[in-house]
Coordinates of C-alpha atoms in Angstrom, one line a residue:
M499 CA 77.3 83.8 54.4
P500 CA 75.1 80.7 54.3
L501 CA 74.7 78.6 50.9
I502 CA 71.4 77.2 49.9
V503 CA 71.7 74.0 48.6
K504 CA 68.9 72.4 46.5
D505 CA 70.4 69.5 44.6
Y506 CA 70.1 67.4 47.9
S507 CA 69.0 64.0 48.0
W508 CA 67.1 62.1 51.0
T509 CA 65.8 58.8 52.3
Q510 CA 64.0 57.4 55.0
T511 CA 63.0 54.7 57.3
E512 CA 60.6 54.4 60.0
S513 CA 63.1 56.2 62.4
M514 CA 65.5 58.1 60.5
V515 CA 66.1 60.7 58.0
Y516 CA 69.4 60.5 55.6
I517 CA 70.2 63.8 54.0
S518 CA 73.1 63.8 51.2
V519 CA 74.2 67.4 50.4
P520 CA 76.8 67.6 47.5
L521 CA 79.5 70.2 48.1
K522 CA 81.7 70.4 45.1
G523 CA 85.1 72.0 45.4
V524 CA 85.2 72.2 49.1
K525 CA 87.2 70.0 51.5
R526 CA 85.7 68.2 53.8
G527 CA 87.7 69.8 56.8
N528 CA 86.3 73.4 55.9
V529 CA 82.7 72.5 56.1
D530 CA 80.8 74.6 58.8
I531 CA 77.5 72.9 59.3
F532 CA 74.9 74.5 61.5
S533 CA 71.6 73.0 62.6
T534 CA 69.1 73.4 65.3
D535 CA 67.6 71.2 67.9
D536 CA 63.9 71.5 67.1
Y537 CA 62.0 68.5 66.8
L538 CA 59.3 67.4 64.9
K539 CA 56.9 64.3 65.5
Q540 CA 55.1 62.5 63.3
E541 CA 53.8 59.4 62.6
G542 CA 54.8 57.6 59.4
L543 CA 56.8 58.2 56.4
W544 CA 57.2 62.2 55.4
E545 CA 56.1 62.6 51.8
E546 CA 58.3 66.2 51.8
L547 CA 61.1 66.9 53.4
T548 CA 60.6 71.1 53.4
I549 CA 57.4 72.7 54.2
K550 CA 55.4 74.1 51.1
N551 CA 53.6 77.4 51.5
A552 CA 55.2 78.0 54.8
D553 CA 54.7 81.5 56.2
K554 CA 57.8 83.7 55.5
D555 CA 57.9 85.7 58.9
K556 CA 57.3 82.6 60.6
L557 CA 60.4 80.8 58.9
Q558 CA 62.5 83.8 59.3
E559 CA 61.3 83.8 63.4
I560 CA 62.6 80.2 63.6
R561 CA 65.6 80.9 62.0
E562 CA 66.5 84.0 64.1
R563 CA 65.8 82.0 67.4
A564 CA 67.9 78.9 66.4
V565 CA 70.8 81.7 65.5
L566 CA 70.2 83.1 69.0
K567 CA 70.5 80.0 70.9
A568 CA 73.6 79.2 68.7
Q569 CA 75.2 82.2 70.0
K570 CA 74.1 81.5 73.4
K571 CA 75.6 78.1 73.6
A572 CA 78.7 79.3 71.8
A573 CA 79.4 81.5 74.6
A574 CA 78.5 79.4 77.1
D575 CA 81.3 77.2 75.5
T576 CA 83.9 80.1 75.3
K577 CA 82.8 80.4 79.1
T578 CA 83.3 77.0 80.2
K579 CA 86.9 76.7 77.9
A580 CA 88.2 80.0 79.8
E581 CA 87.6 78.5 83.2
K582 CA 89.0 75.2 82.5
R583 CA 92.1 77.0 80.8
Q584 CA 92.3 78.9 84.1
E585 CA 91.9 75.7 86.4
D586 CA 95.0 74.3 84.3
R587 CA 96.7 77.2 84.7
K588 CA 96.1 76.9 88.6
Y589 CA 96.9 73.7 88.8
A590 CA 100.1 74.0 86.7
L591 CA 101.4 76.9 89.1
E592 CA 100.3 74.7 92.3
T593 CA 102.2 71.8 90.8
M594 CA 105.2 74.1 90.2
M595 CA 105.1 75.5 93.7
K596 CA 104.9 71.6 95.0
L597 CA 107.9 70.4 93.0
E598 CA 109.9 73.7 94.3
E599 CA 109.0 73.2 97.9
E600 CA 110.0 69.5 97.3
E601 CA 113.2 70.7 95.7
R602 CA 113.9 73.1 98.4
N603 CA 113.0 70.3 101.2
K604 CA 115.7 68.4 100.0
I605 CA 118.6 70.9 99.7
E606 CA 117.5 71.6 103.3
N607 CA 117.8 68.1 104.5
I608 CA 120.8 67.9 102.3
K609 CA 122.4 71.0 104.5
E610 CA 121.3 69.6 107.6
S611 CA 123.1 66.2 107.3
E612 CA 126.3 68.0 106.3
R613 CA 126.3 70.0 109.2
Q614 CA 125.7 67.0 111.7
R615 CA 128.4 65.4 109.7
A616 CA 130.6 68.0 110.2
T617 CA 129.4 68.6 113.7
A618 CA 130.1 65.2 114.4
E619 CA 133.8 65.3 112.8
L620 CA 134.8 68.5 115.1
E621 CA 133.6 67.1 118.0
A622 CA 135.7 63.8 117.6
W623 CA 138.8 65.5 116.5
K624 CA 138.1 67.6 120.0
E625 CA 138.1 64.4 122.2
K626 CA 141.1 62.9 120.5
Q627 CA 143.0 66.0 121.0
R628 CA 141.8 65.9 124.6
Q629 CA 143.0 62.3 124.6
E630 CA 146.4 63.3 123.5
T631 CA 146.9 66.0 126.1
E632 CA 145.9 63.9 129.0
W633 CA 148.4 60.8 127.8
R634 CA 151.3 63.7 127.4
E635 CA 150.6 65.0 131.0
A636 CA 150.6 61.5 132.6
Q637 CA 153.8 60.6 130.5
Q638 CA 155.4 63.8 132.0
G639 CA 154.3 63.3 135.4
L640 CA 155.6 59.7 135.5
E641 CA 158.8 61.4 134.4
R642 CA 158.8 63.6 137.2
Q643 CA 158.5 61.5 139.9
K644 CA 160.8 59.0 138.5
K645 CA 163.5 61.9 138.5
T646 CA 162.3 63.1 142.1
S647 CA 162.9 59.5 143.7
Q648 CA 166.6 59.5 142.8
K649 CA 168.7 60.7 144.8
P650 CA 170.8 63.9 143.9
A651 CA 174.5 63.8 143.7
S652 CA 174.9 67.5 145.2
G653 CA 173.0 70.5 145.4
S654 CA 174.1 71.7 142.0
S655 CA 172.9 68.7 140.4
R656 CA 169.7 69.1 142.2
G657 CA 169.3 72.4 140.9
R658 CA 170.1 71.7 137.4
D659 CA 167.2 69.1 138.0
T660 CA 164.9 71.9 139.0
I661 CA 165.6 73.8 136.4
K662 CA 165.2 71.2 133.6
L663 CA 161.7 70.0 135.1
V664 CA 160.6 74.0 134.9
G665 CA 161.5 73.9 131.3
Q666 CA 159.7 70.7 130.7
Q667 CA 156.7 71.9 132.3
N668 CA 156.9 75.2 130.4
S669 CA 157.1 73.4 127.2
A670 CA 154.0 71.1 128.0
D671 CA 152.0 73.9 128.7
K672 CA 153.2 76.1 125.5
Q673 CA 151.8 72.9 123.6
K674 CA 148.3 73.4 125.3
Q675 CA 148.2 77.3 123.4
V676 CA 146.0 77.5 120.8
D677 CA 148.0 78.3 117.7
V678 CA 147.1 81.7 116.6
R679 CA 148.2 83.3 113.8
P680 CA 148.1 86.8 112.3
P681 CA 145.6 87.7 109.9
R682 CA 146.4 88.0 106.1
A683 CA 147.4 91.4 104.5
T684 CA 144.8 92.9 102.4
G685 CA 145.0 93.6 98.9
S686 CA 143.7 94.2 95.4
I687 CA 143.7 91.7 92.5
R688 CA 143.8 93.2 89.2
I689 CA 141.4 91.3 86.6
H690 CA 141.6 91.8 82.6
F691 CA 139.0 90.8 80.8
T692 CA 140.0 89.7 77.3
P693 CA 137.7 90.5 74.0
R694 CA 135.0 88.2 73.1
V695 CA 136.2 86.7 69.3
F696 CA 134.2 84.6 67.2
P697 CA 135.9 81.5 65.7
T698 CA 135.7 82.7 61.9
A699 CA 138.4 83.9 59.8
L700 CA 138.7 87.8 59.4
R701 CA 137.7 87.7 55.7
E702 CA 134.6 85.9 56.5
S703 CA 133.3 87.3 59.7
R704 CA 130.9 90.2 60.1
V705 CA 132.3 92.0 62.3
A706 CA 129.6 94.8 62.6
E707 CA 126.8 92.0 63.2
E708 CA 128.6 90.0 65.6
E709 CA 129.4 93.3 67.8
A710 CA 125.5 93.9 67.6
W711 CA 124.8 90.4 68.5
L712 CA 126.8 90.6 71.6
K713 CA 125.2 93.9 72.7
K714 CA 122.0 92.5 72.5
Q715 CA 122.8 89.7 74.7
A716 CA 124.4 91.9 76.7
D717 CA 121.0 94.0 77.1
A718 CA 119.0 90.9 77.9
R719 CA 121.2 90.2 80.5
R720 CA 120.7 93.5 82.2
A721 CA 117.0 93.3 81.8
M722 CA 117.1 90.2 84.3
N723 CA 118.2 92.6 87.1
A724 CA 115.2 95.2 86.3
E725 CA 112.4 95.0 88.8
V726 CA 108.7 94.1 87.6
P727 CA 106.3 95.6 90.2
E728 CA 103.4 92.9 89.6
L729 CA 106.1 90.1 90.4
K730 CA 107.6 91.6 93.8
D731 CA 105.9 89.1 95.5
L732 CA 107.7 86.0 93.9
K733 CA 110.5 84.4 95.5
E734 CA 114.0 85.2 94.4
E735 CA 114.8 82.0 92.1
E736 CA 111.3 82.5 90.6
R737 CA 112.4 85.9 89.0
N738 CA 115.3 84.4 87.7
P739 CA 114.6 84.0 83.7
D740 CA 117.3 81.2 83.7
W741 CA 115.8 79.7 86.5
L742 CA 112.4 79.4 85.2
K743 CA 113.8 78.5 81.9
E744 CA 115.4 75.4 83.1
K745 CA 112.2 74.5 85.2
G746 CA 110.3 74.8 81.7
N747 CA 112.9 72.5 80.1
K748 CA 112.3 70.0 83.2
L749 CA 108.6 70.0 82.7
F750 CA 108.8 69.9 78.9
A751 CA 110.9 66.6 79.4
T752 CA 108.4 65.0 81.5
G753 CA 105.5 65.7 78.9
N754 CA 103.7 68.3 81.5
Y755 CA 104.1 71.0 78.3
L756 CA 100.9 73.2 79.8
A757 CA 103.1 73.6 82.7
A758 CA 106.3 74.5 80.9
V759 CA 104.1 77.2 79.1
N760 CA 103.2 78.6 82.4
A761 CA 106.8 78.4 83.3
Y762 CA 107.9 80.2 79.7
N763 CA 105.0 82.6 80.2
L764 CA 106.4 84.0 83.5
A765 CA 110.0 84.1 82.4
I766 CA 109.1 86.1 79.2
S767 CA 107.4 88.8 81.8
L768 CA 110.2 89.2 83.2
N769 CA 112.8 89.3 80.4
N770 CA 111.0 89.1 76.8
K771 CA 114.4 89.8 75.3
I772 CA 115.8 85.8 75.5
P773 CA 115.0 84.1 72.0
A774 CA 115.5 80.5 73.7
L775 CA 112.6 81.3 76.0
F776 CA 110.0 81.9 73.1
L777 CA 111.6 78.9 70.8
N778 CA 111.0 76.7 73.7
R779 CA 107.4 77.9 74.2
A780 CA 106.9 77.3 70.6
A781 CA 107.8 73.6 70.9
C782 CA 105.1 73.4 73.8
H783 CA 102.4 74.7 71.4
L784 CA 103.5 72.4 68.8
K785 CA 103.0 69.4 71.3
L786 CA 99.5 71.2 72.4
K787 CA 98.3 71.5 68.9
N788 CA 98.3 75.5 69.3
L789 CA 99.7 75.9 65.9
H790 CA 99.1 79.8 65.6
K791 CA 100.9 80.2 69.0
A792 CA 103.7 78.1 67.7
V793 CA 104.0 80.0 64.3
E794 CA 103.7 83.5 66.8
D795 CA 106.5 82.4 68.8
S796 CA 109.1 81.3 66.1
S797 CA 108.7 84.7 64.3
Q798 CA 109.5 86.4 67.9
A799 CA 112.3 84.1 68.5
L800 CA 113.7 85.0 64.9
E801 CA 113.1 88.7 65.2
L802 CA 115.4 88.3 68.7
L803 CA 117.7 86.2 66.9
T804 CA 119.3 89.2 64.6
P805 CA 121.4 89.7 63.6
A806 CA 122.5 86.4 61.8
V807 CA 125.8 85.4 63.0
A808 CA 127.5 81.8 63.8
D809 CA 126.6 82.1 67.6
N810 CA 123.0 82.0 67.2
A811 CA 122.9 79.5 63.6
D812 CA 121.5 76.4 65.7
A813 CA 118.6 78.8 67.1
R814 CA 117.7 80.2 64.1
V815 CA 117.4 76.2 62.6
K816 CA 115.1 75.2 65.4
A817 CA 113.2 78.4 65.0
H818 CA 112.4 78.1 61.1
V819 CA 111.7 74.2 61.5
R820 CA 109.4 74.5 64.2
R821 CA 107.7 77.5 62.2
G822 CA 107.9 75.0 59.1
T823 CA 106.2 72.3 61.1
A824 CA 103.3 74.7 62.3
F825 CA 102.5 76.0 58.8
C826 CA 102.2 72.2 57.6
E827 CA 100.1 71.2 60.1
L828 CA 97.9 74.1 59.4
E829 CA 98.3 72.9 55.8
L830 CA 100.1 75.6 54.5
Y831 CA 103.0 73.9 52.9
T832 CA 104.2 76.2 50.5
E833 CA 104.9 78.7 53.9
G834 CA 106.3 75.4 55.5
L835 CA 108.7 74.5 52.8
Q836 CA 110.0 78.2 52.7
D837 CA 111.0 77.7 56.2
Y838 CA 112.7 74.3 55.8
Q839 CA 114.6 75.9 53.0
A840 CA 115.7 78.8 55.1
A841 CA 116.8 76.3 57.6
L842 CA 118.6 74.2 54.9
K843 CA 120.7 77.4 54.1
I844 CA 121.9 77.8 57.5
D845 CA 122.4 74.2 58.1
P846 CA 122.7 72.5 54.6
L847 CA 124.3 69.1 55.7
N848 CA 121.1 68.3 58.1
S849 CA 119.9 65.4 56.6
A850 CA 116.6 64.8 58.7
I851 CA 115.6 68.8 57.6
N852 CA 116.6 67.8 54.0
A853 CA 114.2 64.8 54.0
D854 CA 111.2 66.8 55.6
A855 CA 111.9 69.4 53.2
E856 CA 111.6 66.8 50.1
R857 CA 108.4 65.5 51.5
I858 CA 106.9 68.7 51.7
R859 CA 107.7 69.1 48.2
Q860 CA 106.1 65.8 47.1
I861 CA 103.0 66.9 49.1
I862 CA 102.4 70.2 47.5
Q863 CA 103.3 68.8 43.8
G864 CA 100.7 65.8 44.6
S865 CA 102.8 63.0 44.0
V866 CA 102.0 61.6 48.0
T867 CA 99.3 62.7 50.5
D868 CA 100.0 64.2 53.9
T869 CA 99.1 61.3 56.6

């Protein structure tokens, strides 16, 4: 509802009018000023700022016309923003697809170079074997010629030399044969998996909570294999949430936060049971100043990080800190301090979180200002 202020002051020059409106008890950032772009053309200085004895119906018509014009402008701005977001999504997807294509081409080039190298090594080995075989045959031919040129002492010795030459020929033929070994016998190997045990003492562990957490993680892994009808056209690696998460992490590291959000969105559409996806997307929203979305993603991550066990302690700390940071940037310092205190309960020795929590307390108490 608009607030009518009458205790305003105004001054004027030949070309400008300055209006000062006091707003007591209202922060500067929370003021919504609504003005129209109607123009008045009058020479000289004004005697009054408002129109006296004006027709109420006419003033009402002017206000309604101004509000309608403002609504049309707001609708046009909303449409422009939506188109800009769509263009950004399309650009991010095209960029991600281009990076993937470059990575696939790189892998194919590496494979091709490895194939060429292996082929060259095989051909070199074959050539070496052929040269060795020719050398052995030449040596054997020289030995046979040398033996046949010698005159045999008797018929029996000539017969023994013939048998010896045949034996040498047979041994040379055997060397040329390929060493073919019989196939290995088939069999089965028994694999036994040891149960997962958390590294805490039995008196300190919470067996029921830990088993519930392990079951939750197993359900999330099984959900990765589920087929999503609207995502059938994606490539095999694009249907892997872990692959998309790593892709989002790389994009986040390069500062391309919007593309990283798109990667996490696609991963979440494939499997919405992985806390790290919401946790990482919350970090992107913090960078993009989408503070309410950062709060929602951090809260969703905390819901998935239940029950609270030692295995997910680090992730819970990150979720509380990111939600607390978003609250503080929204100037909701009390809610932000609660999240930082929750993070300190999990990791009480973290000096950075402790320092941030102390600064938030000082802001709430008014001893320091938020810069």
